């Protein structure tokens, strides 16, 4: 089954404790992206990647890092989490390198992160 | 810069009634437009998309949306609501070319009353 898989689905952590949210897709998609969802704000893009070793900032990149060493994986790293990073995170992928807006994003099921 | 406004963070309708979720976009040129649905504890699923073909777009689960350039709108409708339609709905916009992201609206939570 074609899908985007995120782990963990739920995580409670404390301020400053480094964590990684993994994202993997099995559709051979070039483009991958991370979004965070907050009430009343919709989804906002954190980082995106158009291909292996090519990443760029989205609208809210502060406090996050990403890497794209393999085509299928796009982990989101929080080096020193803070309470304002408590949110629902979504990884998404799509075919192509983002040049055509018609390509549809496929989303993972989400990772709910709480930072105390 | 493109933006999307969804009017009404919460919409409540009775089962069998018309569903109307409003979306207005801001863009210097006609963009691509999408509606996504998020069921509880799930990711986002594509309902339908407008990519400059027919202005009336039909999606899954009986939903449809009409692109109105003069009103910069892309409202989502369904003639008869079902209990299973209860979810959060997001409108999103993307440029035709150079699309590095979807810009999402704030979301509308749809509640269906029995």
Tab-separated table of N, CA, C and O in Angstrom, chain A residues 18-105:
chain	number	residue	atom	x	y	z
A	18	UNK	N	16.423	16.296	23.170
A	18	UNK	CA	16.417	16.119	21.715
A	18	UNK	C	15.528	14.967	21.288
A	18	UNK	O	15.510	13.905	21.921
A	19	UNK	N	14.786	15.187	20.216
A	19	UNK	CA	13.960	14.110	19.684
A	19	UNK	C	13.924	14.175	18.158
A	19	UNK	O	14.183	15.220	17.552
A	20	UNK	N	13.606	13.031	17.592
A	20	UNK	CA	13.480	12.917	16.132
A	20	UNK	C	12.159	12.264	15.800
A	20	UNK	O	11.791	11.244	16.383
A	21	UNK	N	11.439	12.849	14.867
A	21	UNK	CA	10.230	12.251	14.323
A	21	UNK	C	10.576	11.720	12.937
A	21	UNK	O	11.038	12.478	12.078
A	22	UNK	N	10.397	10.436	12.745
A	22	UNK	CA	10.782	9.853	11.462
A	22	UNK	C	9.626	9.915	10.471
A	22	UNK	O	8.449	9.929	10.854
A	23	UNK	N	9.976	9.959	9.208
A	23	UNK	CA	8.997	9.963	8.128
A	23	UNK	C	9.567	9.130	6.986
A	23	UNK	O	10.707	9.367	6.550
A	24	UNK	N	8.769	8.209	6.505
A	24	UNK	CA	9.207	7.353	5.408
A	24	UNK	C	8.059	7.176	4.411
A	24	UNK	O	6.921	6.986	4.808
A	25	UNK	N	8.389	7.245	3.114
A	25	UNK	CA	7.368	7.029	2.076
A	25	UNK	C	7.842	5.942	1.117
A	25	UNK	O	9.041	5.813	0.836
A	26	UNK	N	6.872	5.172	0.621
A	26	UNK	CA	7.200	4.036	-0.249
A	26	UNK	C	6.743	4.253	-1.687
A	26	UNK	O	6.496	3.289	-2.424
A	27	UNK	N	6.615	5.512	-2.089
A	27	UNK	CA	6.080	5.822	-3.416
A	27	UNK	C	7.138	6.385	-4.360
A	27	UNK	O	6.815	6.848	-5.458
A	28	UNK	N	8.393	6.386	-3.909
A	28	UNK	CA	9.490	6.915	-4.731
A	28	UNK	C	9.277	8.392	-5.093
A	28	UNK	O	9.674	8.856	-6.167
A	29	UNK	N	8.668	9.132	-4.170
A	29	UNK	CA	8.417	10.549	-4.402
A	29	UNK	C	9.682	11.366	-4.203
A	29	UNK	O	10.457	11.129	-3.265
A	30	UNK	N	9.859	12.355	-5.082
A	30	UNK	CA	11.015	13.245	-4.946
A	30	UNK	C	10.781	14.276	-3.836
A	30	UNK	O	11.687	14.605	-3.086
A	31	UNK	N	9.590	14.807	-3.767
A	31	UNK	CA	9.293	15.932	-2.876
A	31	UNK	C	8.723	15.438	-1.560
A	31	UNK	O	7.812	14.602	-1.517
A	32	UNK	N	9.272	15.963	-0.456
A	32	UNK	CA	8.742	15.682	0.871
A	32	UNK	C	8.709	16.974	1.680
A	32	UNK	O	9.500	17.896	1.427
A	33	UNK	N	7.801	17.004	2.643
A	33	UNK	CA	7.621	18.240	3.397
A	33	UNK	C	7.111	17.929	4.793
A	33	UNK	O	6.460	16.898	5.012
A	34	UNK	N	7.395	18.821	5.726
A	34	UNK	CA	6.860	18.755	7.082
A	34	UNK	C	5.966	19.967	7.327
A	34	UNK	O	6.333	21.108	6.983
A	35	UNK	N	4.817	19.697	7.967
A	35	UNK	CA	3.901	20.744	8.379
A	35	UNK	C	3.609	20.563	9.865
A	35	UNK	O	3.659	19.454	10.399
A	36	UNK	N	3.260	21.663	10.509
A	36	UNK	CA	2.692	21.586	11.842
A	36	UNK	C	1.287	22.161	11.809
A	36	UNK	O	1.003	23.107	11.065
A	37	UNK	N	0.410	21.541	12.603
A	37	UNK	CA	-0.987	21.969	12.647
A	37	UNK	C	-1.302	22.473	14.042
A	37	UNK	O	-1.131	21.757	15.028
A	38	UNK	N	-1.789	23.693	14.133
A	38	UNK	CA	-2.171	24.305	15.392
A	38	UNK	C	-3.573	24.870	15.268
A	38	UNK	O	-3.938	25.405	14.214
A	39	UNK	N	-4.366	24.789	16.331
A	39	UNK	CA	-5.766	25.259	16.276
A	39	UNK	C	-5.860	26.707	15.807
A	39	UNK	O	-5.157	27.578	16.295
A	40	UNK	N	-6.732	26.920	14.841
A	40	UNK	CA	-6.955	28.268	14.337
A	40	UNK	C	-5.920	28.760	13.351
A	40	UNK	O	-6.076	29.845	12.785
A	41	UNK	N	-4.866	27.969	13.144
A	41	UNK	CA	-3.800	28.397	12.238
A	41	UNK	C	-3.678	27.488	11.017
A	41	UNK	O	-2.879	27.770	10.120
A	42	UNK	N	-4.418	26.420	10.982
A	42	UNK	CA	-4.296	25.504	9.862
A	42	UNK	C	-2.950	24.800	9.885
A	42	UNK	O	-2.349	24.584	10.937
A	43	UNK	N	-2.454	24.437	8.720
A	43	UNK	CA	-1.164	23.783	8.601
A	43	UNK	C	-0.134	24.772	8.065
A	43	UNK	O	-0.410	25.492	7.110
A	44	UNK	N	1.013	24.774	8.694
A	44	UNK	CA	2.097	25.657	8.258
A	44	UNK	C	3.332	24.823	7.945
A	44	UNK	O	3.681	23.926	8.701
A	45	UNK	N	3.985	25.167	6.850
A	45	UNK	CA	5.126	24.373	6.406
A	45	UNK	C	6.371	24.693	7.225
A	45	UNK	O	6.710	25.858	7.442
A	46	UNK	N	7.079	23.642	7.658
A	46	UNK	CA	8.296	23.801	8.448
A	46	UNK	C	9.525	23.748	7.537
A	46	UNK	O	10.339	24.671	7.495
A	47	UNK	N	9.680	22.645	6.839
A	47	UNK	CA	10.766	22.436	5.884
A	47	UNK	C	10.230	21.598	4.731
A	47	UNK	O	9.234	20.906	4.863
A	48	UNK	N	10.957	21.656	3.617
A	48	UNK	CA	10.646	20.778	2.510
A	48	UNK	C	11.934	20.337	1.830
A	48	UNK	O	13.010	20.919	2.042
A	49	UNK	N	11.774	19.307	1.005
A	49	UNK	CA	12.925	18.767	0.284
A	49	UNK	C	12.476	18.380	-1.116
A	49	UNK	O	11.480	17.686	-1.278
A	50	UNK	N	13.222	18.847	-2.104
A	50	UNK	CA	12.860	18.525	-3.480
A	50	UNK	C	13.555	17.264	-3.978
A	50	UNK	O	13.186	16.723	-5.020
A	51	UNK	N	14.590	16.825	-3.259
A	51	UNK	CA	15.268	15.597	-3.642
A	51	UNK	C	16.320	15.290	-2.590
A	51	UNK	O	16.511	16.058	-1.641
A	52	UNK	N	17.018	14.205	-2.762
A	52	UNK	CA	18.064	13.817	-1.814
A	52	UNK	C	19.091	14.948	-1.702
A	52	UNK	O	19.520	15.515	-2.708
A	53	UNK	N	19.438	15.264	-0.441
A	53	UNK	CA	20.432	16.293	-0.119
A	53	UNK	C	19.996	17.712	-0.502
A	53	UNK	O	20.817	18.634	-0.470
A	54	UNK	N	18.715	17.901	-0.819
A	54	UNK	CA	18.203	19.235	-1.152
A	54	UNK	C	17.055	19.561	-0.204
A	54	UNK	O	15.975	18.964	-0.285
A	55	UNK	N	17.309	20.472	0.731
A	55	UNK	CA	16.267	20.864	1.675
A	55	UNK	C	16.195	22.381	1.744
A	55	UNK	O	17.179	23.079	1.438
A	56	UNK	N	15.031	22.896	2.164
A	56	UNK	CA	14.887	24.343	2.290
A	56	UNK	C	13.830	24.662	3.334
A	56	UNK	O	12.972	23.827	3.656
A	57	UNK	N	13.931	25.888	3.870
A	57	UNK	CA	13.039	26.306	4.930
A	57	UNK	C	11.654	26.607	4.391
A	57	UNK	O	11.483	27.124	3.285
A	58	UNK	N	10.669	26.312	5.239
A	58	UNK	CA	9.309	26.734	4.960
A	58	UNK	C	9.003	28.011	5.712
A	58	UNK	O	9.865	28.865	5.893
A	59	UNK	N	7.788	28.109	6.215
A	59	UNK	CA	7.356	29.335	6.884
A	59	UNK	C	7.742	29.405	8.363
A	59	UNK	O	7.891	30.487	8.907
A	60	UNK	N	7.889	28.265	9.011
A	60	UNK	CA	8.158	28.240	10.452
A	60	UNK	C	9.292	27.281	10.786
A	60	UNK	O	9.108	26.318	11.523
A	61	UNK	N	10.517	27.528	10.309
A	61	UNK	CA	11.598	26.568	10.496
A	61	UNK	C	12.341	26.661	11.839
A	61	UNK	O	13.120	25.760	12.169
A	62	UNK	N	12.096	27.730	12.607
A	62	UNK	CA	12.901	27.955	13.810
A	62	UNK	C	12.724	26.815	14.802
A	62	UNK	O	11.611	26.454	15.170
A	63	UNK	N	13.854	26.290	15.265
A	63	UNK	CA	13.833	25.232	16.259
A	63	UNK	C	13.804	23.833	15.675
A	63	UNK	O	13.771	22.853	16.426
A	64	UNK	N	13.821	23.728	14.357
A	64	UNK	CA	13.751	22.432	13.690
A	64	UNK	C	14.941	22.241	12.753
A	64	UNK	O	15.503	23.192	12.241
A	65	UNK	N	15.280	20.988	12.540
A	65	UNK	CA	16.243	20.608	11.516
A	65	UNK	C	15.683	19.426	10.752
A	65	UNK	O	14.850	18.672	11.270
A	66	UNK	N	16.159	19.257	9.530
A	66	UNK	CA	15.769	18.101	8.732
A	66	UNK	C	17.003	17.587	7.999
A	66	UNK	O	18.029	18.265	7.915
A	67	UNK	N	16.884	16.383	7.462
A	67	UNK	CA	17.916	15.847	6.587
A	67	UNK	C	17.247	14.967	5.544
A	67	UNK	O	16.154	14.440	5.766
A	68	UNK	N	17.905	14.818	4.411
A	68	UNK	CA	17.361	13.961	3.350
A	68	UNK	C	18.533	13.198	2.742
A	68	UNK	O	19.043	13.509	1.666
A	69	UNK	N	18.935	12.171	3.441
A	69	UNK	CA	20.062	11.360	2.992
A	69	UNK	C	19.615	10.248	2.046
A	69	UNK	O	20.409	9.737	1.238
A	70	UNK	N	18.378	9.845	2.170
A	70	UNK	CA	17.805	8.830	1.288
A	70	UNK	C	16.503	9.378	0.748
A	70	UNK	O	15.835	10.177	1.409
A	71	UNK	N	16.115	8.894	-0.411
A	71	UNK	CA	14.917	9.413	-1.044
A	71	UNK	C	13.667	9.146	-0.217
A	71	UNK	O	12.752	9.962	-0.170
A	72	UNK	N	13.585	8.011	0.446
A	72	UNK	CA	12.367	7.617	1.115
A	72	UNK	C	12.205	8.243	2.508
A	72	UNK	O	11.104	8.262	3.031
A	73	UNK	N	13.276	8.734	3.104
A	73	UNK	CA	13.220	9.192	4.493
A	73	UNK	C	13.450	10.692	4.636
A	73	UNK	O	14.334	11.259	3.964
A	74	UNK	N	12.711	11.288	5.547
A	74	UNK	CA	12.829	12.735	5.768
A	74	UNK	C	12.544	13.014	7.243
A	74	UNK	O	11.459	13.482	7.618
A	75	UNK	N	13.501	12.761	8.121
A	75	UNK	CA	13.268	12.952	9.552
A	75	UNK	C	13.242	14.423	9.966
A	75	UNK	O	13.956	15.255	9.393
A	76	UNK	N	12.426	14.693	10.970
A	76	UNK	CA	12.333	16.034	11.570
A	76	UNK	C	13.000	15.975	12.933
A	76	UNK	O	12.639	15.143	13.761
A	77	UNK	N	13.944	16.861	13.155
A	77	UNK	CA	14.746	16.841	14.376
A	77	UNK	C	14.478	18.097	15.182
A	77	UNK	O	14.541	19.222	14.654
A	78	UNK	N	14.178	17.887	16.462
A	78	UNK	CA	14.037	18.989	17.409
A	78	UNK	C	15.218	18.888	18.362
A	78	UNK	O	15.239	18.020	19.235
A	79	UNK	N	16.214	19.725	18.168
A	79	UNK	CA	17.459	19.631	18.952
A	79	UNK	C	17.218	19.953	20.423
A	79	UNK	O	17.757	19.300	21.304
A	80	UNK	N	16.426	20.974	20.685
A	80	UNK	CA	16.145	21.386	22.064
A	80	UNK	C	14.686	21.833	22.134
A	80	UNK	O	14.382	23.035	22.075
A	81	UNK	N	13.781	20.869	22.234
A	81	UNK	CA	12.352	21.215	22.166
A	81	UNK	C	11.928	22.191	23.257
A	81	UNK	O	12.439	22.152	24.387
A	82	UNK	N	10.975	23.035	22.896
A	82	UNK	CA	10.391	23.971	23.854
A	82	UNK	C	8.877	23.811	23.820
A	82	UNK	O	8.324	23.265	22.848
A	83	UNK	N	8.189	24.284	24.869
A	83	UNK	CA	6.732	24.104	24.923
A	83	UNK	C	5.986	24.669	23.713
A	83	UNK	O	4.926	24.145	23.345
A	84	UNK	N	6.524	25.713	23.080
A	84	UNK	CA	5.816	26.265	21.913
A	84	UNK	C	5.922	25.363	20.674
A	84	UNK	O	5.353	25.680	19.619
A	85	UNK	N	6.626	24.262	20.807
A	85	UNK	CA	6.669	23.279	19.729
A	85	UNK	C	5.666	22.139	19.955
A	85	UNK	O	5.619	21.183	19.177
A	86	UNK	N	4.886	22.263	21.005
A	86	UNK	CA	3.775	21.341	21.206
A	86	UNK	C	2.795	21.526	20.066
A	86	UNK	O	2.284	22.628	19.843
A	87	UNK	N	2.563	20.453	19.310
A	87	UNK	CA	1.767	20.594	18.104
A	87	UNK	C	1.501	19.213	17.504
A	87	UNK	O	1.997	18.200	17.998
A	88	UNK	N	0.718	19.215	16.442
A	88	UNK	CA	0.486	18.020	15.634
A	88	UNK	C	1.293	18.175	14.349
A	88	UNK	O	1.132	19.166	13.633
A	89	UNK	N	2.151	17.216	14.078
A	89	UNK	CA	3.065	17.309	12.950
A	89	UNK	C	2.678	16.321	11.856
A	89	UNK	O	2.354	15.168	12.131
A	90	UNK	N	2.750	16.798	10.633
A	90	UNK	CA	2.449	15.954	9.477
A	90	UNK	C	3.607	15.975	8.488
A	90	UNK	O	4.133	17.036	8.153
A	91	UNK	N	3.939	14.790	8.036
A	91	UNK	CA	4.863	14.634	6.926
A	91	UNK	C	4.042	14.367	5.672
A	91	UNK	O	2.980	13.729	5.734
A	92	UNK	N	4.509	14.858	4.547
A	92	UNK	CA	3.780	14.661	3.294
A	92	UNK	C	4.769	14.487	2.155
A	92	UNK	O	5.908	14.984	2.219
A	93	UNK	N	4.331	13.822	1.117
A	93	UNK	CA	5.191	13.645	-0.051
A	93	UNK	C	4.362	13.736	-1.315
A	93	UNK	O	3.131	13.591	-1.293
A	94	UNK	N	5.050	13.999	-2.416
A	94	UNK	CA	4.357	13.976	-3.712
A	94	UNK	C	5.364	13.755	-4.815
A	94	UNK	O	6.567	13.979	-4.663
A	95	UNK	N	4.827	13.334	-5.937
A	95	UNK	CA	5.658	13.071	-7.097
A	95	UNK	C	6.178	14.385	-7.666
A	95	UNK	O	5.528	15.425	-7.560
A	96	UNK	N	7.350	14.354	-8.249
A	96	UNK	CA	7.906	15.548	-8.857
A	96	UNK	C	8.638	16.383	-7.839
A	96	UNK	O	8.593	16.136	-6.630
A	97	UNK	N	9.284	17.414	-8.285
A	97	UNK	CA	10.116	18.241	-7.417
A	97	UNK	C	9.408	19.528	-7.030
A	97	UNK	O	10.053	20.502	-6.670
A	98	UNK	N	8.097	19.523	-7.081
A	98	UNK	CA	7.339	20.674	-6.619
A	98	UNK	C	7.111	21.716	-7.671
A	98	UNK	O	6.578	22.767	-7.395
A	99	UNK	N	7.514	21.473	-8.910
A	99	UNK	CA	7.362	22.513	-9.918
A	99	UNK	C	5.938	22.626	-10.428
A	99	UNK	O	5.522	23.665	-10.905
A	100	UNK	N	5.166	21.540	-10.338
A	100	UNK	CA	3.778	21.577	-10.780
A	100	UNK	C	2.876	21.520	-9.581
A	100	UNK	O	2.907	20.574	-8.814
A	101	UNK	N	2.062	22.540	-9.421
A	101	UNK	CA	1.178	22.586	-8.272
A	101	UNK	C	0.059	21.580	-8.299
A	101	UNK	O	-0.615	21.376	-7.304
A	102	UNK	N	-0.147	20.919	-9.437
A	102	UNK	CA	-1.264	19.982	-9.530
A	102	UNK	C	-0.956	18.651	-8.857
A	102	UNK	O	-1.864	17.892	-8.574
A	103	UNK	N	0.333	18.359	-8.619
A	103	UNK	CA	0.653	17.082	-7.989
A	103	UNK	C	0.120	17.074	-6.569
A	103	UNK	O	0.307	18.018	-5.816
A	104	UNK	N	-0.514	15.989	-6.205
A	104	UNK	CA	-1.231	15.924	-4.936
A	104	UNK	C	-0.320	15.447	-3.817
A	104	UNK	O	0.438	14.501	-3.981
A	105	UNK	N	-0.408	16.084	-2.680
A	105	UNK	CA	0.326	15.664	-1.499
A	105	UNK	C	-0.346	14.465	-0.855
A	105	UNK	O	-1.569	14.438	-0.700
